[in-house]
C-alpha atoms as a printed R data frame, in Angstrom:
   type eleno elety resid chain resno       x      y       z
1  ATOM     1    CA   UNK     A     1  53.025 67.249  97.486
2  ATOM     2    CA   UNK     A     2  54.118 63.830  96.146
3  ATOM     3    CA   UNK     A     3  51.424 62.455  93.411
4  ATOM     4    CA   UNK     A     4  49.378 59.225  94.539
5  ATOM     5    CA   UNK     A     5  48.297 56.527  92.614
6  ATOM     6    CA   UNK     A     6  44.725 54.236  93.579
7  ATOM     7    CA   UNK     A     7  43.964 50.878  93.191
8  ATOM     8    CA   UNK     A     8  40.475 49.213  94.165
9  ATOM     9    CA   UNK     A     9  40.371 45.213  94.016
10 ATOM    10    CA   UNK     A    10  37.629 42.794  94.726
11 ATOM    11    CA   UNK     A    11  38.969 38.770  94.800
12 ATOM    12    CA   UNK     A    12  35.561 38.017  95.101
13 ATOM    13    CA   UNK     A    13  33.710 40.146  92.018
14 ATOM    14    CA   UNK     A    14  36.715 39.928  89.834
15 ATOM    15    CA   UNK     A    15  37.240 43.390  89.794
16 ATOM    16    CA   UNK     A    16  40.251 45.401  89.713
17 ATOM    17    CA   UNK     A    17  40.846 48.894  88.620
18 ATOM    18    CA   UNK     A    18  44.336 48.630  88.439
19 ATOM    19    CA   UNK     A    19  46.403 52.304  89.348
20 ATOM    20    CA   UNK     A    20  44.530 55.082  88.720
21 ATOM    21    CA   UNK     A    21  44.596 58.759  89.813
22 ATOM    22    CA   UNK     A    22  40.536 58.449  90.886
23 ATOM    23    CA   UNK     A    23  40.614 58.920  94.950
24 ATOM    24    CA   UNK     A    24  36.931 57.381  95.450
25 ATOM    25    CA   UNK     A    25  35.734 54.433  93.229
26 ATOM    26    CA   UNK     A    26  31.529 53.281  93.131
27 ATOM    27    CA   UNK     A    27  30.936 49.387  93.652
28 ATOM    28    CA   UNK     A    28  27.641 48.261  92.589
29 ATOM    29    CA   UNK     A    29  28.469 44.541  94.291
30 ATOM    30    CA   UNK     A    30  28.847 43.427  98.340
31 ATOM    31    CA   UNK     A    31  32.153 41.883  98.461
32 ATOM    32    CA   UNK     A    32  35.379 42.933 100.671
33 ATOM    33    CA   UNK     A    33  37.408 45.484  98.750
34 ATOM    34    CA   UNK     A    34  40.906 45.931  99.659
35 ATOM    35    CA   UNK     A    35  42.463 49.817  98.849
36 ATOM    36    CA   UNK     A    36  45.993 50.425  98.065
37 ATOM    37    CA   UNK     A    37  47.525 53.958  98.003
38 ATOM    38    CA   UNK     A    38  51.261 54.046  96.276
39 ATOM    39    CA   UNK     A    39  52.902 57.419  96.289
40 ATOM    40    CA   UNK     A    40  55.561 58.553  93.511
41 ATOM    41    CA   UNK     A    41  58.198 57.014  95.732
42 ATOM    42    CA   UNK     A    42  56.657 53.314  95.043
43 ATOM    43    CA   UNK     A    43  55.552 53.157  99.074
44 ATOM    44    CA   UNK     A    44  52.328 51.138  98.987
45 ATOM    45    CA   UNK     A    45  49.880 51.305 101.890
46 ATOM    46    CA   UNK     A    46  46.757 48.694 101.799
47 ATOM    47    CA   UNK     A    47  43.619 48.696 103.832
48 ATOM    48    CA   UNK     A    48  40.041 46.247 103.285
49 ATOM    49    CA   UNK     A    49  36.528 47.648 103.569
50 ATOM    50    CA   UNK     A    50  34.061 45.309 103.399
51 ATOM    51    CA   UNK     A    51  30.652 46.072 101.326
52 ATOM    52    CA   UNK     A    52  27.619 44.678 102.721
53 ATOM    53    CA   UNK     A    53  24.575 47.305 102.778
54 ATOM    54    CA   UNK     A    54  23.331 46.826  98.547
55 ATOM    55    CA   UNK     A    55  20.459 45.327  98.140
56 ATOM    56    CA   UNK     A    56  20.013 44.141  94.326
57 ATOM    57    CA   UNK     A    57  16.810 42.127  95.221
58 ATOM    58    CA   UNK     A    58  13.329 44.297  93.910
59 ATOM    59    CA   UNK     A    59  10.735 44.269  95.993
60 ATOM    60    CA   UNK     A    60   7.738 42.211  96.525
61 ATOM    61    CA   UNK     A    61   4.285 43.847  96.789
62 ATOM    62    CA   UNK     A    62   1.742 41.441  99.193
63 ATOM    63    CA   UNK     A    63  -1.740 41.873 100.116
64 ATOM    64    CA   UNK     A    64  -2.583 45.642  98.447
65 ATOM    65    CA   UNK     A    65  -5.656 46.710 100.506
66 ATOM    66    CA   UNK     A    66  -7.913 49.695  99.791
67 ATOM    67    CA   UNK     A    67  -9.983 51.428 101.978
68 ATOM    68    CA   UNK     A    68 -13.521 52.747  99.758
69 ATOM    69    CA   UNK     A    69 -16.316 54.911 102.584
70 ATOM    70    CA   UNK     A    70 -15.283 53.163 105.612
71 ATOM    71    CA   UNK     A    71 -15.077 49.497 104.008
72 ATOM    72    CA   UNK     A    72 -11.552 47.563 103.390
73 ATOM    73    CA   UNK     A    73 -11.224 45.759 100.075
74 ATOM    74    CA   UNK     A    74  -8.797 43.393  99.525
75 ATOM    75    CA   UNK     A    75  -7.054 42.088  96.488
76 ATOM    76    CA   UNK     A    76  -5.947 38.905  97.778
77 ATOM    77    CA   UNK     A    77  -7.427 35.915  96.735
């Protein structure tokens, strides 16, 4: 029933929430984000969870092709 304290650090982004109360934290960068946990007794457990799965890159649309009474029409040129 001891209180716990979060912090959420990125090296590589910069970032760093410093201790807060916050259990989860959203990351809107890849990067390898290391999790410490200290408890009201100033124990400090760390782990790292690496971020690799957002893609910040919009897509590209290629070759658009419509079909019009059994024809294909293309846009490219």
């Amino acid at each position: 029933s001891l209180s716990v304290e979060y912090r959420y650090f990125c090296e590589e982004t910069g970032e760093d929430s410093g201790w807060i109360s916050e259990s989860s934290k959203s990351v809107g960068k890849n990067g390898t984000w290391k999790i410490q946990v200290r408890d009201a007794a100033g124990n400090i457990a760390e782990e790292e969870i690496t971020v690799d799965n957002i893609d910040t890159e919009a897509p590209v649309i290629r070759g658009i092709k419509e079909k019009s009474e059994g024809e294909t029409k293309s846009n490219e040129k």
